[in-house]
Short mmCIF file of C-alpha atoms and ligand atoms in Angstrom, two decimals:
data_model
loop_
_atom_site.label_atom_id
_atom_site.label_comp_id
_atom_site.label_asym_id
_atom_site.label_seq_id
_atom_site.Cartn_x
_atom_site.Cartn_y
_atom_site.Cartn_z
CA HIS N 29 -30.95 22.16 -30.07
CA ARG N 30 -33.36 20.90 -27.54
CA ASN N 31 -32.39 17.57 -26.50
CA SER N 32 -35.17 15.84 -28.25
CA ASP N 33 -34.07 17.26 -31.58
CA VAL N 34 -31.00 15.21 -31.30
CA ALA N 35 -32.16 11.74 -30.80
CA GLY N 36 -35.81 12.03 -31.17
CA THR N 37 -36.11 11.09 -27.54
CA ASP N 38 -35.14 12.75 -24.27
CA MET N 39 -31.58 12.41 -23.42
CA VAL N 40 -31.33 9.70 -20.87
CA LEU N 41 -28.81 10.23 -18.04
CA VAL N 42 -26.90 6.82 -18.12
CA ARG N 43 -25.70 6.11 -14.52
CA ARG N 44 -22.36 4.22 -14.69
CA THR N 45 -22.50 1.02 -12.62
CA PRO N 46 -20.19 2.22 -9.76
CA ARG N 47 -16.82 0.76 -9.51
CA PRO N 48 -15.88 -0.40 -5.93
CA ARG N 49 -13.81 2.31 -4.29
CA PRO N 50 -10.31 1.32 -3.15
CA ARG N 51 -9.80 -0.33 0.12
CA ILE N 52 -8.43 2.09 2.75
CA MET N 53 -5.36 0.42 4.57
CA GLY N 54 -4.49 2.38 7.61
CA ILE N 55 -1.02 2.33 8.80
CA LEU N 56 0.21 1.25 12.16
CA ASN N 57 3.88 1.57 12.48
CA VAL N 58 4.98 0.04 15.84
CA THR N 59 8.36 1.26 15.35
CA PRO N 60 10.56 3.72 17.30
CA ASP N 61 11.85 5.36 14.17
CA SER N 62 9.35 5.26 11.33
CA PHE N 63 9.65 8.72 9.62
CA SER N 64 6.23 10.19 10.15
CA ASP N 65 4.70 8.76 13.40
CA GLY N 66 7.44 6.80 14.95
CA GLY N 67 7.57 6.37 18.60
CA ARG N 68 3.93 7.63 19.33
CA TRP N 69 2.68 4.01 20.12
CA ASN N 70 5.17 2.68 22.51
CA THR N 71 2.72 0.53 24.34
CA VAL N 72 0.42 -2.18 22.91
CA ASP N 73 -2.59 -0.44 24.34
CA ASP N 74 -1.50 2.87 22.55
CA ALA N 75 -1.16 1.13 19.26
CA VAL N 76 -4.36 -0.83 19.58
CA ALA N 77 -6.26 2.34 20.50
CA HIS N 78 -4.80 4.31 17.52
CA ALA N 79 -5.58 1.23 15.05
CA ALA N 80 -9.29 1.07 16.61
CA LEU N 81 -9.53 4.92 16.06
CA LEU N 82 -8.30 4.38 12.13
CA HIS N 83 -10.93 1.55 11.96
CA GLU N 84 -13.68 3.84 13.19
CA GLN N 85 -12.69 6.57 10.78
CA GLY N 86 -13.04 4.11 7.86
CA ALA N 87 -10.05 1.96 7.48
CA ASP N 88 -11.05 -1.25 5.89
CA LEU N 89 -7.91 -2.95 7.16
CA ILE N 90 -4.90 -2.04 9.38
CA ASP N 91 -1.21 -2.47 8.10
CA VAL N 92 0.76 -3.28 11.16
CA GLY N 93 4.67 -2.96 10.68
CA GLY N 94 7.45 -3.33 13.36
CA GLU N 95 10.47 -2.42 11.32
CA SER N 96 10.85 0.96 9.88
CA THR N 97 11.63 1.06 6.02
CA ARG N 98 12.50 4.60 5.92
CA PRO N 99 15.89 5.38 4.34
CA GLY N 100 18.88 4.56 6.50
CA ALA N 101 16.76 2.79 9.21
CA GLU N 102 18.83 0.31 10.92
CA ARG N 103 17.67 -3.41 10.73
CA ILE N 104 16.27 -5.28 13.60
CA SER N 105 15.95 -8.98 14.29
CA PRO N 106 12.83 -10.94 13.30
CA ASP N 107 12.53 -11.79 16.90
CA GLU N 108 12.62 -7.93 17.94
CA GLU N 109 10.08 -7.26 15.22
CA GLN N 110 7.77 -10.08 16.56
CA GLN N 111 7.89 -8.77 20.03
CA ARG N 112 6.74 -5.38 18.66
CA VAL N 113 3.86 -6.41 16.34
CA ILE N 114 2.35 -9.86 17.42
CA PRO N 115 0.74 -8.66 20.64
CA VAL N 116 -0.90 -5.72 18.56
CA VAL N 117 -1.91 -8.22 15.70
CA ARG N 118 -3.58 -10.39 18.35
CA ALA N 119 -5.42 -7.58 19.91
CA LEU N 120 -6.76 -6.17 16.81
CA ALA N 121 -7.79 -9.59 15.37
CA ASP N 122 -9.65 -10.26 18.70
CA ARG N 123 -11.64 -6.92 17.73
CA GLY N 124 -12.56 -8.41 14.47
CA ILE N 125 -10.34 -5.79 12.54
CA GLN N 126 -8.64 -7.04 9.38
CA ILE N 127 -4.86 -7.02 9.55
CA SER N 128 -2.11 -7.01 7.06
CA ILE N 129 1.44 -7.74 8.53
CA ASP N 130 3.97 -5.47 7.01
CA THR N 131 7.07 -7.68 6.98
CA VAL N 132 9.90 -8.95 4.86
CA ASN N 133 10.55 -11.86 7.22
CA SER N 134 8.83 -15.31 6.72
CA ALA N 135 8.95 -16.05 10.50
CA THR N 136 7.10 -12.87 11.22
CA ALA N 137 4.44 -13.52 8.59
CA VAL N 138 3.75 -17.08 10.06
CA ALA N 139 3.51 -15.58 13.59
CA ALA N 140 1.43 -12.81 12.59
CA VAL N 141 -1.10 -15.09 10.55
CA GLU N 142 -1.24 -17.45 13.54
CA ALA N 143 -2.26 -14.34 15.63
CA GLY N 144 -4.98 -13.36 13.11
CA ALA N 145 -3.53 -11.42 10.29
CA THR N 146 -5.07 -12.33 6.71
CA ILE N 147 -2.68 -10.47 4.42
CA VAL N 148 1.09 -10.50 4.31
CA ASN N 149 2.52 -7.22 2.97
CA ASP N 150 6.26 -7.66 1.98
CA VAL N 151 7.73 -4.44 0.68
CA SER N 152 10.69 -6.63 -0.65
CA GLY N 153 8.57 -8.80 -2.81
CA GLY N 154 10.26 -11.83 -1.34
CA LEU N 155 13.73 -10.70 -2.15
CA ALA N 156 14.77 -10.06 1.50
CA ASP N 157 13.98 -13.62 2.67
CA ASP N 158 14.52 -16.68 0.60
CA GLU N 159 11.94 -18.64 2.57
CA MET N 160 9.03 -16.02 2.05
CA PHE N 161 7.62 -17.47 -1.10
CA ARG N 162 7.58 -20.98 0.16
CA THR N 163 6.17 -19.77 3.42
CA ILE N 164 3.39 -17.89 1.67
CA ALA N 165 2.56 -20.93 -0.39
CA GLY N 166 1.90 -22.76 2.83
CA LEU N 167 -0.35 -20.09 4.28
CA ASP N 168 -4.04 -19.18 3.57
CA VAL N 169 -3.38 -15.53 2.98
CA ASP N 170 -3.40 -12.73 0.37
CA TYR N 171 0.16 -11.66 -0.29
CA ILE N 172 1.22 -8.11 -1.50
CA VAL N 173 4.42 -8.21 -3.61
CA SER N 174 6.01 -4.82 -3.88
CA HIS N 175 8.75 -3.65 -6.27
CA TRP N 176 11.96 -3.43 -4.43
CA ARG N 177 15.76 -3.42 -5.18
CA GLY N 178 17.50 -3.59 -1.71
CA HIS N 179 17.61 -2.44 1.85
CA SER N 180 17.17 1.28 2.66
CA ALA N 181 20.78 1.78 3.36
CA ASN N 182 21.65 2.21 -0.47
CA MET N 183 18.47 2.84 -2.12
CA ASP N 184 19.34 5.86 -4.07
CA GLU N 185 22.08 4.15 -5.83
CA LEU N 186 19.56 1.42 -6.85
CA ALA N 187 17.25 3.89 -8.44
CA ARG N 188 18.60 3.38 -12.01
CA TYR N 189 16.16 2.37 -14.70
CA ASN N 190 16.00 2.32 -18.50
CA GLU N 191 12.32 3.16 -18.46
CA VAL N 192 10.94 3.01 -14.95
CA VAL N 193 7.42 2.08 -15.52
CA GLY N 194 8.29 -0.82 -18.02
CA ASP N 195 11.25 -1.97 -15.74
CA VAL N 196 9.23 -1.95 -12.45
CA ARG N 197 6.35 -3.88 -14.39
CA THR N 198 8.81 -6.49 -15.62
CA GLU N 199 10.59 -6.90 -12.21
CA ILE N 200 7.17 -7.34 -10.55
CA GLN N 201 6.09 -9.80 -13.13
CA ARG N 202 9.26 -11.88 -12.51
CA ARG N 203 8.45 -12.07 -8.79
CA VAL N 204 4.86 -13.04 -9.48
CA ALA N 205 5.95 -15.65 -12.02
CA GLU N 206 8.11 -17.17 -9.15
CA LEU N 207 5.34 -17.11 -6.70
CA ILE N 208 3.11 -19.05 -9.05
CA ILE N 209 5.97 -21.61 -9.55
CA TRP N 210 5.88 -21.96 -5.85
CA GLY N 211 2.26 -22.75 -5.88
CA VAL N 212 0.69 -19.42 -4.77
CA ASP N 213 -2.74 -19.06 -6.06
CA GLU N 214 -2.76 -16.00 -8.55
CA LYS N 215 -6.20 -14.93 -6.91
CA ARG N 216 -4.22 -14.30 -3.68
CA ILE N 217 -1.58 -11.80 -5.15
CA ILE N 218 -1.75 -8.00 -5.14
CA VAL N 219 1.09 -6.08 -6.63
CA ASP N 220 2.51 -2.50 -5.54
CA PRO N 221 4.99 -0.42 -7.37
CA GLY N 222 6.88 0.32 -4.13
CA LEU N 223 6.98 4.12 -4.26
CA GLY N 224 10.07 5.57 -2.73
CA PHE N 225 11.99 2.19 -2.58
CA ALA N 226 14.98 2.77 -4.93
CA LYS N 227 13.03 5.59 -6.77
CA THR N 228 13.28 9.33 -7.32
CA ALA N 229 10.52 11.64 -7.14
CA GLU N 230 10.33 11.64 -10.90
CA HIS N 231 10.05 7.74 -10.92
CA ASN N 232 7.28 7.87 -8.34
CA TRP N 233 5.11 10.29 -10.40
CA LYS N 234 5.76 8.28 -13.63
CA LEU N 235 4.44 5.16 -11.93
CA LEU N 236 1.54 6.93 -10.69
CA GLY N 237 0.74 8.47 -13.93
CA ASN N 238 0.94 4.94 -15.55
CA ILE N 239 -0.87 2.71 -13.05
CA ASP N 240 -2.84 1.29 -15.88
CA ARG N 241 0.35 -0.16 -17.22
CA LEU N 242 0.82 -1.99 -13.80
CA GLU N 243 -2.83 -3.02 -13.90
CA SER N 244 -2.34 -4.62 -17.20
CA LEU N 245 -0.33 -7.31 -15.29
CA GLY N 246 -3.76 -8.50 -14.39
CA PHE N 247 -3.41 -8.17 -10.55
CA PRO N 248 -5.03 -5.78 -8.03
CA VAL N 249 -2.80 -2.82 -7.31
CA LEU N 250 -2.05 -1.24 -4.00
CA ILE N 251 -0.51 2.26 -3.80
CA GLY N 252 1.39 3.69 -0.91
CA ALA N 253 2.26 7.31 -1.40
CA SER N 254 1.26 8.65 2.11
CA ARG N 255 3.21 11.19 3.49
CA LYS N 256 6.20 10.40 1.37
CA ARG N 257 9.07 12.64 0.36
CA PHE N 258 8.09 12.94 -3.16
CA LEU N 259 4.94 14.63 -2.15
CA GLY N 260 6.74 16.96 0.01
CA GLY N 261 8.76 18.13 -3.05
CA LEU N 262 5.27 19.95 -4.08
CA LEU N 263 5.09 21.67 -0.84
CA PRO N 264 6.88 24.53 0.88
CA ASP N 265 10.29 23.69 2.24
CA ASP N 266 9.10 23.76 5.77
CA ALA N 267 6.43 21.36 5.35
CA THR N 268 6.36 18.36 7.72
CA PRO N 269 5.17 14.83 6.87
CA VAL N 270 1.68 15.49 8.30
CA ASP N 271 1.35 18.53 5.96
CA ARG N 272 1.45 15.97 3.12
CA ASP N 273 -2.02 14.51 3.89
CA PRO N 274 -4.09 16.61 1.50
CA ALA N 275 -1.65 15.65 -1.29
CA THR N 276 -2.00 12.11 -0.04
CA ALA N 277 -5.79 12.37 -0.30
CA ILE N 278 -5.72 13.66 -3.77
CA VAL N 279 -3.44 10.76 -4.80
CA SER N 280 -6.07 8.56 -3.26
CA ALA N 281 -9.04 9.95 -5.41
CA LEU N 282 -6.81 9.74 -8.56
CA ALA N 283 -5.75 6.18 -7.67
CA ALA N 284 -9.37 5.37 -7.23
CA GLN N 285 -10.08 6.86 -10.79
CA ALA N 286 -7.32 4.51 -11.96
CA GLY N 287 -9.01 1.56 -10.50
CA VAL N 288 -6.67 0.45 -7.86
CA TRP N 289 -7.36 -2.18 -5.14
CA GLY N 290 -6.32 -0.20 -2.14
CA VAL N 291 -4.61 2.78 -0.70
CA ARG N 292 -2.13 2.67 2.19
CA VAL N 293 -2.44 5.89 4.22
CA HIS N 294 -1.66 7.40 7.69
CA ASP N 295 -4.34 9.84 7.72
CA VAL N 296 -7.73 7.79 7.19
CA GLU N 297 -9.99 10.82 7.41
CA SER N 298 -8.89 12.74 4.47
CA THR N 299 -8.64 9.93 2.19
CA ARG N 300 -12.04 8.74 3.23
CA ALA N 301 -13.45 11.99 2.21
CA ALA N 302 -11.38 12.03 -0.95
CA LEU N 303 -12.90 8.54 -1.84
CA ALA N 304 -16.49 9.90 -0.86
CA VAL N 305 -16.02 12.77 -3.35
CA TRP N 306 -14.81 10.27 -6.05
CA THR N 307 -17.76 7.94 -5.35
CA ALA N 308 -20.24 10.69 -5.68
CA TRP N 309 -18.55 12.17 -8.86
CA GLU N 310 -18.51 8.50 -10.30
CA THR N 311 -22.13 7.82 -9.59
CA GLY N 312 -23.83 11.12 -9.15
CA ALA N 313 -24.74 10.07 -5.75
CA THR N 314 -23.26 9.91 -2.21
CA ALA N 315 -21.42 6.82 -1.09
N1 LIG I 412 2.66 -2.22 0.26
C1 LIG I 412 3.44 -1.24 0.78
N2 LIG I 412 3.87 -1.41 2.00
C2 LIG I 412 4.74 -0.23 2.49
N3 LIG I 412 5.31 -0.17 3.74
C3 LIG I 412 6.00 0.70 4.21
C4 LIG I 412 6.28 1.82 3.46
C5 LIG I 412 7.13 2.94 3.93
O1 LIG I 412 6.33 4.05 4.38
P1 LIG I 412 5.98 4.14 5.95
O2 LIG I 412 7.24 4.24 6.66
O3 LIG I 412 5.00 5.31 5.92
O4 LIG I 412 5.29 2.71 6.45
N4 LIG I 412 5.73 1.94 2.31
C6 LIG I 412 4.89 0.90 1.70
C7 LIG I 412 4.37 0.88 0.31
O5 LIG I 412 4.53 1.77 -0.40
N5 LIG I 412 3.53 -0.29 -0.05
#
């Protein structure tokens, strides 16, 4: 059939209204032992220079973290954490770069917001510090509540679920309900499945394949898959964390397709390219 046979009119290519691409959250771990880039930014200047590079490459915001959350990492005091991150937060804020502070400690959250952070990113979802929710309620910030079940020392034992997507959704929902009881504005809440925190590779893939069930909670979703071990499971045994960047970028594109709020990545360039592909695919035009 020629097109006009079908509808009596020429087929009109309907261009979808483009969905906004996910925000790119560039990772700045100011820690000596983070699993993939630990110890490369020992000075404030090195850290600020790297964050400024990520921003130039396309990061919409920078996630600054002073305590490694990799499995088995030893804990540090909030004071030590603040000594590492606050000078960096202040220097980046002075450059007009949007910052999220990656911390489970309410005191660090307060100090970082005073230094210019506008988002608190708490991998523990308020479980590691009883004062966090009360503190967030008193701050004018967005709050990222991630699914978590305990500190990295014993994460694997904690990875027991009846049905991981439903269980994670329910446990996040409980944390959000409590946040709202503390008076936190719903519009300030972002949720995150906490990939790799008390989860096996299979759990992580099930959560990624069912992001829509997390989104049905009604909050923006952040995904943090970058360079994590479960991606490495798809690669040759001798692959290093940096070799996981192509897989990370593909996750970014698929997460965009799933409508997420943001993706948290180490390598901004590859995710930026992946999201440019997604946008062009979605809209039939370049970003
Ligand atoms: N919101 C959020 N924050 C996070 N912070 C640290 C890590 C651990 O990874 P890293 O050591 O590469 O920072 N993962 C997350 C995550 O998945 N989501």
